[in-house]
Short mmCIF file of C-alpha atoms in Angstrom, two decimals:
data_model
loop_
_atom_site.label_atom_id
_atom_site.label_comp_id
_atom_site.label_asym_id
_atom_site.label_seq_id
_atom_site.Cartn_x
_atom_site.Cartn_y
_atom_site.Cartn_z
CA MET A 218 -9.42 52.58 1.25
CA ALA A 219 -11.01 52.94 -2.16
CA LEU A 220 -8.79 54.73 -4.63
CA THR A 221 -10.24 56.95 -7.33
CA LEU A 222 -8.02 58.10 -10.19
CA THR A 223 -8.59 60.67 -12.90
CA CYS A 224 -7.80 59.28 -16.34
CA PRO A 225 -6.92 62.12 -18.73
CA ILE A 226 -9.23 60.62 -21.36
CA CYS A 227 -12.04 58.90 -19.43
CA GLY A 228 -12.20 61.12 -16.35
CA GLU A 229 -12.62 60.03 -12.75
CA ARG A 230 -12.80 56.25 -12.40
CA ASN A 231 -12.58 53.49 -9.81
CA GLY A 232 -8.97 52.59 -8.94
CA TYR A 233 -9.63 48.93 -9.73
CA GLU A 234 -9.72 49.84 -13.43
CA PHE A 235 -6.04 50.83 -13.33
CA LYS A 236 -2.69 49.09 -13.10
CA TYR A 237 0.09 50.67 -11.11
CA GLY A 238 3.17 51.47 -13.19
CA GLY A 239 5.63 52.47 -10.47
CA GLU A 240 7.12 55.72 -9.30
CA ASP A 241 7.89 58.37 -11.86
CA LYS A 242 11.68 58.44 -11.76
CA GLY A 243 12.13 60.99 -14.47
CA PRO A 244 13.74 60.51 -17.87
CA ARG A 245 15.98 57.54 -18.67
CA PRO A 246 19.60 58.44 -17.81
CA GLU A 247 22.10 59.11 -20.57
CA GLU A 248 23.99 55.94 -21.47
CA SER A 249 27.36 57.58 -21.96
CA GLY A 250 29.34 57.25 -18.74
CA LEU A 251 26.49 55.48 -16.97
CA SER A 252 27.82 53.15 -14.27
CA PRO A 253 26.14 49.78 -13.61
CA GLU A 254 25.38 50.97 -10.08
CA ALA A 255 23.61 54.10 -11.32
CA TRP A 256 21.62 52.10 -13.85
CA CYS A 257 20.68 49.52 -11.20
CA ASP A 258 19.52 52.32 -8.91
CA TYR A 259 17.41 53.83 -11.69
CA VAL A 260 15.77 50.53 -12.60
CA HIS A 261 15.32 48.86 -9.24
CA MET A 262 15.47 51.38 -6.40
CA ASN A 263 12.40 53.32 -5.26
CA ASN A 264 11.98 56.24 -2.92
CA CYS A 265 8.86 54.81 -1.26
CA VAL A 266 7.75 58.25 -0.13
CA ALA A 267 5.39 58.47 2.83
CA GLY A 268 3.43 61.35 1.40
CA VAL A 269 2.83 62.76 -2.07
CA GLN A 270 4.64 61.03 -4.92
CA LYS A 271 4.36 61.15 -8.69
CA GLU A 272 3.41 57.79 -10.21
CA TRP A 273 2.70 56.05 -13.49
CA TRP A 274 -0.70 54.44 -13.98
CA TYR A 275 -2.21 52.45 -16.86
CA HIS A 276 -5.96 52.51 -17.60
CA ARG A 277 -6.14 48.76 -18.14
CA ASP A 278 -9.93 48.33 -18.19
CA GLY A 279 -10.57 51.54 -20.10
CA CYS A 280 -8.85 53.51 -22.83
CA GLY A 281 -5.40 51.96 -22.38
CA VAL A 282 -3.53 55.21 -21.82
CA TRP A 283 -0.42 55.55 -19.64
CA PHE A 284 -0.34 58.69 -17.53
CA THR A 285 1.27 60.20 -14.47
CA THR A 286 -0.51 61.52 -11.45
CA GLU A 287 0.31 62.44 -7.87
CA ARG A 288 -0.99 60.38 -4.97
CA ASP A 289 -0.64 60.75 -1.22
CA THR A 290 0.58 57.33 -0.15
CA THR A 291 -0.48 57.88 3.46
CA SER A 292 -4.12 58.61 2.62
CA ASN A 293 -4.25 56.78 -0.75
CA LEU A 294 -5.90 59.82 -2.33
CA GLU A 295 -5.07 61.36 -5.67
CA ILE A 296 -3.72 64.90 -5.31
CA HIS A 297 -3.49 66.39 -8.78
CA ASN A 298 -5.09 65.71 -12.10
CA ALA A 299 -3.29 63.33 -14.38
CA GLU A 300 -0.98 64.15 -17.27
CA VAL A 301 -0.92 62.11 -20.47
CA SER A 302 2.36 60.34 -21.15
CA MET B 647 -14.43 22.84 -52.30
CA VAL B 648 -14.51 23.88 -48.65
CA ALA B 649 -17.72 25.46 -47.37
CA ILE B 650 -16.92 28.37 -45.10
CA THR B 651 -19.14 29.02 -42.10
CA ARG B 652 -18.71 32.05 -39.84
CA ARG B 653 -20.23 31.60 -36.41
CA SER B 654 -21.34 34.26 -33.98
CA PRO B 655 -20.18 33.55 -30.42
CA VAL B 656 -23.53 34.88 -29.18
CA VAL B 657 -26.20 32.30 -28.38
CA PHE B 658 -29.68 33.12 -27.10
CA ASP B 659 -32.14 30.72 -25.52
CA VAL B 660 -34.59 31.25 -28.36
CA SER B 661 -34.08 30.51 -32.07
CA PRO B 662 -34.82 33.15 -34.70
CA SER B 663 -38.14 32.93 -36.54
CA ARG B 664 -36.57 34.45 -39.65
CA GLN B 665 -32.93 34.43 -40.70
CA GLU B 666 -30.75 34.67 -43.78
CA LYS B 667 -27.29 33.67 -44.88
CA ARG B 668 -25.02 36.65 -45.48
CA ASP B 669 -21.29 36.50 -46.18
CA HIS B 670 -21.18 33.02 -44.57
CA TRP B 671 -22.91 34.25 -41.38
CA ASN B 672 -26.35 33.15 -40.20
CA VAL B 673 -28.02 36.51 -39.56
CA ALA B 674 -31.14 36.56 -37.38
CA LEU B 675 -33.68 39.00 -38.79
CA GLU B 676 -36.47 38.40 -36.30
CA TYR B 677 -37.11 36.46 -33.11
CA PRO B 678 -40.49 35.16 -31.91
CA GLY B 679 -42.10 37.26 -29.18
CA GLU B 680 -39.74 40.20 -29.31
CA GLY B 681 -42.12 42.15 -27.09
CA GLU B 682 -42.11 45.86 -26.34
CA GLY B 683 -38.49 46.16 -25.32
CA PRO B 684 -35.86 46.52 -24.11
CA TRP B 685 -34.08 44.42 -26.72
CA ILE B 686 -30.66 42.90 -27.28
CA THR B 687 -29.41 42.30 -30.81
CA ASP B 688 -26.40 40.26 -31.89
CA LEU B 689 -24.33 42.32 -34.33
CA CYS B 690 -21.23 40.11 -34.44
CA HIS B 691 -21.57 39.73 -38.21
CA LYS B 692 -21.12 43.47 -38.77
CA ASP B 693 -17.68 44.43 -40.12
CA ARG B 694 -15.41 46.16 -37.62
CA TRP B 695 -12.03 47.78 -38.05
CA ASP B 696 -9.42 49.05 -35.66
CA VAL B 697 -7.47 52.10 -36.82
CA GLN B 698 -4.14 53.00 -35.23
CA ASP B 699 -1.94 55.79 -36.46
CA GLY B 700 0.13 58.62 -35.05
CA ASP B 701 -1.74 60.99 -37.33
CA LEU B 702 -5.34 59.78 -37.32
CA VAL B 703 -6.68 63.03 -38.70
CA SER B 704 -4.83 62.40 -41.97
CA LEU B 705 -6.83 59.18 -42.44
CA ALA B 706 -10.19 60.92 -42.03
CA SER B 707 -12.34 61.48 -45.10
CA ASP B 708 -15.97 62.05 -46.08
CA THR B 709 -16.54 58.30 -45.97
CA LEU B 710 -14.53 57.83 -42.77
CA PRO B 711 -15.24 60.76 -40.43
CA ILE B 712 -12.78 60.20 -37.58
CA PRO B 713 -13.71 62.56 -34.73
CA GLU B 714 -10.97 64.81 -33.37
CA GLY B 715 -11.91 64.71 -29.68
CA TYR B 716 -11.26 61.69 -27.48
CA GLY B 717 -14.52 59.92 -26.65
CA GLN B 718 -16.37 61.52 -29.55
CA VAL B 719 -18.39 59.34 -31.92
CA ALA B 720 -19.50 59.89 -35.51
CA LEU B 721 -22.73 57.86 -35.57
CA SER B 722 -24.91 57.37 -38.64
CA PRO B 723 -27.13 54.57 -39.98
CA GLU B 724 -24.11 53.42 -42.00
CA MET B 725 -21.38 53.32 -39.37
CA SER B 726 -20.05 54.38 -36.01
CA VAL B 727 -16.52 55.80 -35.81
CA ASN B 728 -15.31 55.97 -32.23
CA ARG B 729 -12.26 58.00 -31.23
CA MET B 730 -10.61 56.05 -28.42
CA ASN B 731 -7.43 57.98 -27.67
CA ARG B 732 -4.66 59.95 -29.35
CA THR B 733 -3.68 57.21 -31.77
CA GLN B 734 -6.65 54.84 -31.99
CA ALA B 735 -10.19 54.74 -33.35
CA ALA B 736 -12.70 51.96 -33.96
CA VAL B 737 -14.99 51.67 -36.97
CA TRP B 738 -18.22 49.68 -36.70
CA HIS B 739 -20.14 49.19 -39.94
CA PHE B 740 -23.91 48.74 -39.95
CA THR B 741 -24.53 48.27 -43.66
CA ASP B 742 -24.91 44.77 -45.09
CA GLN B 743 -22.04 45.18 -47.52
CA PRO B 744 -19.56 47.86 -46.48
CA GLY B 745 -16.75 48.78 -48.80
CA PRO B 746 -13.37 47.08 -48.60
CA MET B 747 -10.99 47.98 -45.81
CA PRO B 748 -8.27 50.41 -46.96
CA VAL B 749 -5.02 48.61 -47.73
CA VAL B 750 -2.99 50.64 -45.27
CA SER B 751 -1.09 49.23 -42.31
CA SER B 752 -3.08 51.50 -39.96
CA PHE B 753 -6.20 49.35 -40.44
CA THR B 754 -6.87 45.98 -38.81
CA GLU B 755 -9.93 43.81 -39.34
CA THR B 756 -11.38 42.92 -35.92
CA THR B 757 -14.79 41.52 -36.86
CA GLU B 758 -14.12 38.05 -35.56
CA ALA B 759 -12.03 39.15 -32.58
CA THR B 760 -14.82 40.84 -30.67
CA VAL B 761 -18.44 40.47 -29.62
CA PHE B 762 -20.74 43.22 -30.87
CA LEU B 763 -24.10 43.77 -29.18
CA ALA B 764 -26.80 46.41 -29.16
CA LEU B 765 -28.92 47.01 -26.07
CA TYR B 766 -31.79 49.40 -26.67
CA GLY B 767 -35.37 50.27 -25.92
CA PRO B 768 -37.34 51.43 -22.89
CA ARG B 769 -35.63 51.20 -19.48
CA VAL B 770 -32.35 50.09 -21.00
CA PHE B 771 -30.36 52.07 -18.43
CA ALA B 772 -32.16 50.25 -15.65
CA VAL B 773 -30.54 47.13 -17.08
CA THR B 774 -27.08 48.64 -17.53
CA GLU B 775 -26.92 50.07 -14.02
CA LYS B 776 -27.16 46.51 -12.70
CA LEU B 777 -24.11 45.56 -14.72
CA THR B 778 -21.66 48.45 -14.43
CA GLY B 779 -20.61 51.26 -12.14
CA LEU B 780 -20.27 53.49 -15.20
CA ASP B 781 -23.17 55.94 -15.28
CA LEU B 782 -24.04 55.51 -18.95
CA GLY B 783 -27.23 57.56 -18.70
CA GLY B 784 -25.70 60.25 -16.51
CA PRO B 785 -26.06 63.98 -17.16
CA ASP B 786 -22.39 64.25 -18.19
CA LYS B 787 -22.95 61.96 -21.17
CA LYS B 788 -23.61 63.72 -24.46
CA PRO B 789 -24.75 61.07 -26.97
CA PRO B 790 -23.35 59.78 -29.12
CA GLN B 791 -20.43 59.29 -26.77
CA LEU B 792 -17.81 56.61 -26.31
CA VAL B 793 -17.23 55.18 -22.84
CA GLN B 794 -14.38 52.74 -22.32
CA GLY B 795 -14.56 50.72 -19.14
CA PRO B 796 -15.79 47.62 -17.36
CA PHE B 797 -19.27 46.34 -18.22
CA SER B 798 -20.19 43.23 -16.29
CA HIS B 799 -16.52 43.25 -15.14
CA VAL B 800 -15.28 42.96 -18.74
CA PRO B 801 -13.33 45.78 -20.45
CA CYS B 802 -15.69 47.09 -23.11
CA GLN B 803 -15.99 49.81 -25.67
CA ILE B 804 -19.48 51.29 -25.20
CA VAL B 805 -21.21 53.83 -27.39
CA VAL B 806 -24.08 55.62 -25.69
CA ALA B 807 -26.17 56.22 -28.81
CA ALA B 808 -29.20 57.81 -27.17
CA LYS B 809 -30.11 58.26 -23.54
CA SER B 810 -33.44 60.04 -23.67
CA GLY B 811 -36.65 59.78 -25.63
CA GLU B 812 -38.60 56.64 -26.29
CA TYR B 813 -35.69 54.51 -27.44
CA PRO B 814 -32.44 55.01 -25.54
CA GLY B 815 -29.69 52.53 -26.26
CA ILE B 816 -26.06 51.51 -26.26
CA LEU B 817 -23.80 49.57 -28.60
CA PHE B 818 -20.82 47.73 -27.17
CA THR B 819 -17.97 45.40 -27.99
CA CYS B 820 -15.69 43.23 -25.89
CA SER B 821 -13.30 40.35 -26.55
CA ARG B 822 -14.96 37.42 -28.30
CA GLY B 823 -14.18 34.93 -25.55
CA TYR B 824 -16.52 36.72 -23.13
CA ALA B 825 -19.57 36.31 -25.38
CA ARG B 826 -21.32 33.47 -23.62
CA ASP B 827 -20.94 34.94 -20.12
CA MET B 828 -21.67 38.48 -21.26
CA VAL B 829 -24.96 37.47 -22.88
CA HIS B 830 -25.88 35.39 -19.86
CA ALA B 831 -25.20 38.33 -17.50
CA VAL B 832 -27.09 40.85 -19.63
CA MET B 833 -30.11 38.58 -20.12
CA ASP B 834 -30.20 37.80 -16.41
CA ALA B 835 -30.03 41.51 -15.49
CA GLY B 836 -32.72 42.37 -18.01
CA GLN B 837 -35.16 39.60 -17.13
CA GLU B 838 -37.16 41.74 -14.69
CA PHE B 839 -37.49 44.47 -17.35
CA GLY B 840 -38.64 42.13 -20.12
CA LEU B 841 -35.38 42.13 -22.09
CA ARG B 842 -35.74 39.96 -25.20
CA PRO B 843 -33.50 39.06 -28.14
CA ALA B 844 -34.39 40.98 -31.27
CA GLY B 845 -33.39 40.48 -34.86
CA GLU B 846 -31.58 42.79 -37.19
CA ASP B 847 -34.81 44.24 -38.60
CA ARG B 848 -35.75 45.81 -35.28
CA PHE B 849 -32.20 47.04 -34.78
CA LYS B 850 -32.31 48.78 -38.16
CA GLN B 851 -35.59 50.49 -37.24
CA TRP B 852 -33.94 51.81 -34.10
CA LEU B 853 -30.73 52.80 -35.87
CA ASN B 854 -32.54 54.73 -38.59
CA ARG B 855 -33.64 57.22 -35.94
CA PHE B 856 -30.10 58.66 -35.96
#
Protein backbone atom coordinates (compact mmCIF):
# COMPACT_ATOMS: atom_id res chain seq x y z
CA MET A 1 0.00 0.00 0.00
CA ALA A 2 1.37 3.39 -0.96
CA LEU A 3 1.81 5.67 2.02
CA THR A 4 1.33 9.42 1.72
CA LEU A 5 2.51 11.68 4.53
CA THR A 6 1.92 15.36 5.17
CA CYS A 7 5.16 17.19 5.88
CA PRO A 8 4.46 20.33 7.93
CA ILE A 9 6.70 22.35 5.60
CA CYS A 10 6.40 20.71 2.17
CA GLY A 11 2.83 19.41 2.36
CA GLU A 12 1.54 16.06 1.16
CA ARG A 13 4.29 13.88 -0.28
CA ASN A 14 5.03 10.30 -1.30
CA GLY A 15 5.96 8.11 1.68
CA TYR A 16 9.19 7.04 -0.03
CA GLU A 17 10.58 10.53 0.64
CA PHE A 18 10.47 9.90 4.40
CA LYS A 19 12.39 7.87 6.94
CA TYR A 20 10.54 6.27 9.82
CA GLY A 21 11.72 7.49 13.22
CA GLY A 22 9.86 5.10 15.51
CA GLU A 23 6.90 5.40 17.83
CA ASP A 24 6.44 8.62 19.73
CA LYS A 25 7.08 7.48 23.29
CA GLY A 26 6.72 10.86 24.89
CA PRO A 27 9.38 12.90 26.65
CA ARG A 28 12.64 11.37 27.88
CA PRO A 29 12.15 10.10 31.46
CA GLU A 30 13.72 11.96 34.37
CA GLU A 31 17.12 10.51 35.21
CA SER A 32 16.78 10.78 38.97
CA GLY A 33 15.58 7.46 40.31
CA LEU A 34 15.39 5.93 36.85
CA SER A 35 15.95 2.16 37.00
CA PRO A 36 17.90 0.37 34.25
CA GLU A 37 14.77 -1.65 33.48
CA ALA A 38 12.65 1.47 33.00
CA TRP A 39 15.30 3.06 30.80
CA CYS A 40 15.63 -0.14 28.74
CA ASP A 41 11.85 -0.22 28.29
CA TYR A 42 11.84 3.41 27.15
CA VAL A 43 14.65 2.91 24.65
CA HIS A 44 13.94 -0.53 23.26
CA MET A 45 10.34 -1.56 23.87
CA ASN A 46 7.54 -0.61 21.49
CA ASN A 47 3.78 -0.88 21.77
CA CYS A 48 3.34 -2.06 18.17
CA VAL A 49 -0.26 -0.88 18.10
CA ALA A 50 -2.61 -2.49 15.60
CA GLY A 51 -4.46 0.72 14.89
CA VAL A 52 -3.70 4.41 15.22
CA GLN A 53 -0.32 5.31 16.69
CA LYS A 54 1.70 8.50 16.94
CA GLU A 55 5.05 8.26 15.14
CA TRP A 56 8.18 10.22 14.31
CA TRP A 57 9.06 10.76 10.67
CA TYR A 58 11.99 12.49 8.95
CA HIS A 59 11.62 14.19 5.55
CA ARG A 60 14.87 12.75 4.22
CA ASP A 61 14.48 13.66 0.54
CA GLY A 62 12.91 17.04 1.22
CA CYS A 63 13.26 19.76 3.82
CA GLY A 64 14.93 17.61 6.49
CA VAL A 65 12.40 18.30 9.23
CA TRP A 66 11.50 15.82 11.98
CA PHE A 67 7.81 15.72 12.82
CA THR A 68 5.17 13.56 14.45
CA THR A 69 2.02 12.31 12.84
CA GLU A 70 -0.61 9.66 13.47
CA ARG A 71 -0.90 6.63 11.22
CA ASP A 72 -3.29 3.69 11.20
CA THR A 73 -0.95 0.72 11.10
CA THR A 74 -3.68 -1.61 9.83
CA SER A 75 -4.50 0.48 6.77
CA ASN A 76 -1.14 2.30 6.46
CA LEU A 77 -2.96 5.62 6.11
CA GLU A 78 -2.09 8.87 7.80
CA ILE A 79 -4.83 10.02 10.17
CA HIS A 80 -3.96 13.52 11.30
CA ASN A 81 -1.84 16.31 10.00
CA ALA A 82 1.72 16.41 11.19
CA GLU A 83 3.20 18.50 13.97
CA VAL A 84 6.68 20.02 13.76
CA SER A 85 9.13 18.71 16.34
CA MET B 1 53.44 29.35 -7.78
CA VAL B 2 50.50 26.96 -7.97
CA ALA B 3 47.87 27.66 -10.62
CA ILE B 4 44.40 27.10 -9.20
CA THR B 5 41.72 25.64 -11.44
CA ARG B 6 38.10 25.26 -10.33
CA ARG B 7 36.17 22.69 -12.32
CA SER B 8 32.44 22.42 -12.80
CA PRO B 9 31.19 18.85 -12.38
CA VAL B 10 28.75 19.49 -15.24
CA VAL B 11 29.80 18.28 -18.68
CA PHE B 12 27.72 18.67 -21.83
CA ASP B 13 28.22 16.85 -25.12
CA VAL B 14 28.94 20.13 -26.89
CA SER B 15 31.77 22.59 -26.19
CA PRO B 16 31.05 26.29 -25.70
CA SER B 17 31.62 28.62 -28.65
CA ARG B 18 32.52 31.46 -26.30
CA GLN B 19 33.87 31.26 -22.77
CA GLU B 20 35.89 33.24 -20.27
CA LYS B 21 38.01 32.63 -17.21
CA ARG B 22 36.45 33.99 -14.04
CA ASP B 23 37.72 33.41 -10.51
CA HIS B 24 39.57 30.28 -11.74
CA TRP B 25 36.41 28.84 -13.36
CA ASN B 26 35.91 28.30 -17.08
CA VAL B 27 32.55 30.00 -17.63
CA ALA B 28 30.62 29.16 -20.81
CA LEU B 29 29.00 32.28 -22.22
CA GLU B 30 27.48 30.76 -25.33
CA TYR B 31 27.05 27.37 -26.96
CA PRO B 32 26.71 26.70 -30.70
CA GLY B 33 23.15 26.03 -31.87
CA GLU B 34 21.37 26.98 -28.67
CA GLY B 35 18.07 26.87 -30.55
CA GLU B 36 14.70 28.17 -29.42
CA GLY B 37 14.60 26.46 -26.05
CA PRO B 38 14.14 24.93 -23.62
CA TRP B 39 17.67 25.44 -22.31
CA ILE B 40 19.87 24.13 -19.54
CA THR B 41 22.64 26.31 -18.12
CA ASP B 42 25.47 25.28 -15.84
CA LEU B 43 25.67 27.71 -12.92
CA CYS B 44 28.11 25.77 -10.72
CA HIS B 45 30.51 28.72 -10.71
CA LYS B 46 27.96 30.97 -8.98
CA ASP B 47 28.66 31.57 -5.28
CA ARG B 48 26.31 29.80 -2.90
CA TRP B 49 25.95 30.01 0.85
CA ASP B 50 24.09 27.99 3.41
CA VAL B 51 22.72 29.94 6.38
CA GLN B 52 21.76 28.17 9.59
CA ASP B 53 20.70 29.97 12.72
CA GLY B 54 18.06 29.69 15.42
CA ASP B 55 17.13 33.29 14.72
CA LEU B 56 17.36 33.69 10.94
CA VAL B 57 15.31 36.87 10.92
CA SER B 58 18.06 38.65 12.86
CA LEU B 59 20.48 37.94 9.99
CA ALA B 60 18.20 39.47 7.36
CA SER B 61 19.10 42.85 5.91
CA ASP B 62 18.48 44.98 2.81
CA THR B 63 21.27 43.12 1.04
CA LEU B 64 20.21 39.72 2.37
CA PRO B 65 16.40 39.54 2.37
CA ILE B 66 15.69 36.25 4.14
CA PRO B 67 11.98 35.43 3.70
CA GLU B 68 9.97 34.71 6.83
CA GLY B 69 7.73 31.94 5.46
CA TYR B 70 8.98 28.42 4.80
CA GLY B 71 9.25 27.77 1.07
CA GLN B 72 9.29 31.47 0.22
CA VAL B 73 11.98 32.84 -2.10
CA ALA B 74 13.40 36.34 -2.52
CA LEU B 75 14.39 36.27 -6.19
CA SER B 76 16.11 39.11 -8.01
CA PRO B 77 18.66 39.39 -10.85
CA GLU B 78 21.34 39.57 -8.13
CA MET B 79 20.45 36.61 -5.94
CA SER B 80 17.94 34.07 -4.77
CA VAL B 81 17.40 33.63 -1.02
CA ASN B 82 15.44 30.47 -0.27
CA ARG B 83 13.87 29.84 3.13
CA MET B 84 14.13 26.09 3.69
CA ASN B 85 12.80 25.57 7.21
CA ARG B 86 12.76 27.15 10.66
CA THR B 87 16.53 27.41 10.97
CA GLN B 88 17.93 27.21 7.44
CA ALA B 89 18.09 29.27 4.26
CA ALA B 90 20.14 29.05 1.08
CA VAL B 91 21.65 31.99 -0.79
CA TRP B 92 22.42 31.67 -4.50
CA HIS B 93 24.30 34.59 -6.05
CA PHE B 94 23.90 35.44 -9.73
CA THR B 95 26.29 38.37 -10.01
CA ASP B 96 29.81 37.84 -11.33
CA GLN B 97 31.47 39.18 -8.21
CA PRO B 98 29.23 39.02 -5.14
CA GLY B 99 30.41 40.56 -1.92
CA PRO B 100 32.31 38.55 0.67
CA MET B 101 30.47 36.08 2.85
CA PRO B 102 29.75 37.48 6.33
CA VAL B 103 32.27 36.25 8.89
CA VAL B 104 29.65 34.73 11.14
CA SER B 105 29.44 31.07 12.10
CA SER B 106 25.89 30.91 10.68
CA PHE B 107 27.24 31.08 7.12
CA THR B 108 28.84 28.22 5.19
CA GLU B 109 30.25 28.41 1.68
CA THR B 110 28.69 25.60 -0.39
CA THR B 111 29.66 26.61 -3.93
CA GLU B 112 31.80 23.58 -4.60
CA ALA B 113 29.63 21.15 -2.65
CA THR B 114 26.63 21.27 -4.95
CA VAL B 115 25.59 21.27 -8.59
CA PHE B 116 23.67 24.36 -9.69
CA LEU B 117 21.60 24.24 -12.87
CA ALA B 118 18.95 26.36 -14.54
CA LEU B 119 16.27 24.78 -16.71
CA TYR B 120 14.15 27.31 -18.54
CA GLY B 121 12.31 28.18 -21.71
CA PRO B 122 9.25 26.90 -23.55
CA ARG B 123 7.81 23.53 -22.44
CA VAL B 124 10.22 23.25 -19.55
CA PHE B 125 7.57 21.63 -17.35
CA ALA B 126 7.04 18.96 -19.98
CA VAL B 127 10.67 18.05 -19.30
CA THR B 128 10.42 18.19 -15.51
CA GLU B 129 7.30 16.05 -15.33
CA LYS B 130 9.31 13.22 -16.88
CA LEU B 131 11.84 13.49 -14.08
CA THR B 132 9.87 14.03 -10.88
CA GLY B 133 6.53 13.33 -9.27
CA LEU B 134 6.60 16.86 -7.83
CA ASP B 135 4.13 19.02 -9.74
CA LEU B 136 6.41 22.01 -10.25
CA GLY B 137 4.01 23.78 -12.59
CA GLY B 138 0.91 22.96 -10.55
CA PRO B 139 -1.74 25.50 -9.60
CA ASP B 140 -0.63 25.43 -5.94
CA LYS B 141 2.80 26.82 -6.84
CA LYS B 142 3.16 30.57 -6.48
CA PRO B 143 6.48 31.55 -8.11
CA PRO B 144 9.03 32.23 -6.95
CA GLN B 145 8.64 29.25 -4.66
CA LEU B 146 11.03 26.74 -3.13
CA VAL B 147 10.28 23.03 -3.49
CA GLN B 148 12.48 20.53 -1.68
CA GLY B 149 12.21 16.98 -2.90
CA PRO B 150 13.40 14.30 -5.29
CA PHE B 151 14.20 15.32 -8.86
CA SER B 152 15.37 12.42 -10.98
CA HIS B 153 15.43 10.46 -7.68
CA VAL B 154 17.98 12.86 -6.16
CA PRO B 155 17.12 15.14 -3.20
CA CYS B 156 17.14 18.64 -4.66
CA GLN B 157 16.40 22.19 -3.73
CA ILE B 158 14.27 23.57 -6.58
CA VAL B 159 13.17 27.15 -7.10
CA VAL B 160 10.20 27.52 -9.42
CA ALA B 161 11.10 30.94 -10.79
CA ALA B 162 8.29 31.31 -13.31
CA LYS B 163 5.66 28.87 -14.47
CA SER B 164 3.66 30.85 -16.99
CA GLY B 165 4.36 33.21 -19.84
CA GLU B 166 6.84 32.69 -22.61
CA TYR B 167 9.76 31.68 -20.43
CA PRO B 168 8.92 29.48 -17.46
CA GLY B 169 11.86 28.00 -15.61
CA ILE B 170 13.39 26.43 -12.54
CA LEU B 171 16.73 26.68 -10.77
CA PHE B 172 17.95 23.72 -8.75
CA THR B 173 20.84 22.36 -6.74
CA CYS B 174 21.81 18.89 -5.57
CA SER B 175 24.95 17.25 -4.20
CA ARG B 176 27.94 17.64 -6.49
CA GLY B 177 28.49 13.90 -6.91
CA TYR B 178 25.21 13.54 -8.82
CA ALA B 179 26.22 16.03 -11.53
CA ARG B 180 27.10 13.64 -14.32
CA ASP B 181 24.00 11.46 -13.92
CA MET B 182 21.70 14.41 -13.30
CA VAL B 183 22.78 16.15 -16.51
CA HIS B 184 22.50 12.90 -18.43
CA ALA B 185 18.95 12.32 -17.12
CA VAL B 186 17.80 15.88 -17.81
CA MET B 187 19.28 15.96 -21.32
CA ASP B 188 17.74 12.59 -22.11
CA ALA B 189 14.31 13.71 -20.86
CA GLY B 190 14.54 16.96 -22.79
CA GLN B 191 15.74 15.52 -26.08
CA GLU B 192 12.23 15.23 -27.56
CA PHE B 193 11.54 18.88 -26.65
CA GLY B 194 14.77 20.24 -28.15
CA LEU B 195 16.55 20.90 -24.85
CA ARG B 196 19.99 22.39 -25.52
CA PRO B 197 22.85 23.66 -23.34
CA ALA B 198 22.95 27.43 -23.17
CA GLY B 199 25.62 29.79 -21.95
CA GLU B 200 25.50 32.34 -19.20
CA ASP B 201 24.51 35.15 -21.59
CA ARG B 202 21.17 33.55 -22.36
CA PHE B 203 20.61 32.77 -18.70
CA LYS B 204 21.16 36.42 -17.81
CA GLN B 205 18.62 37.50 -20.45
CA TRP B 206 16.10 35.17 -18.85
CA LEU B 207 16.97 36.19 -15.30
CA ASN B 208 16.65 39.90 -16.04
CA ARG B 209 12.93 39.36 -16.57
CA PHE B 210 12.51 39.10 -12.79
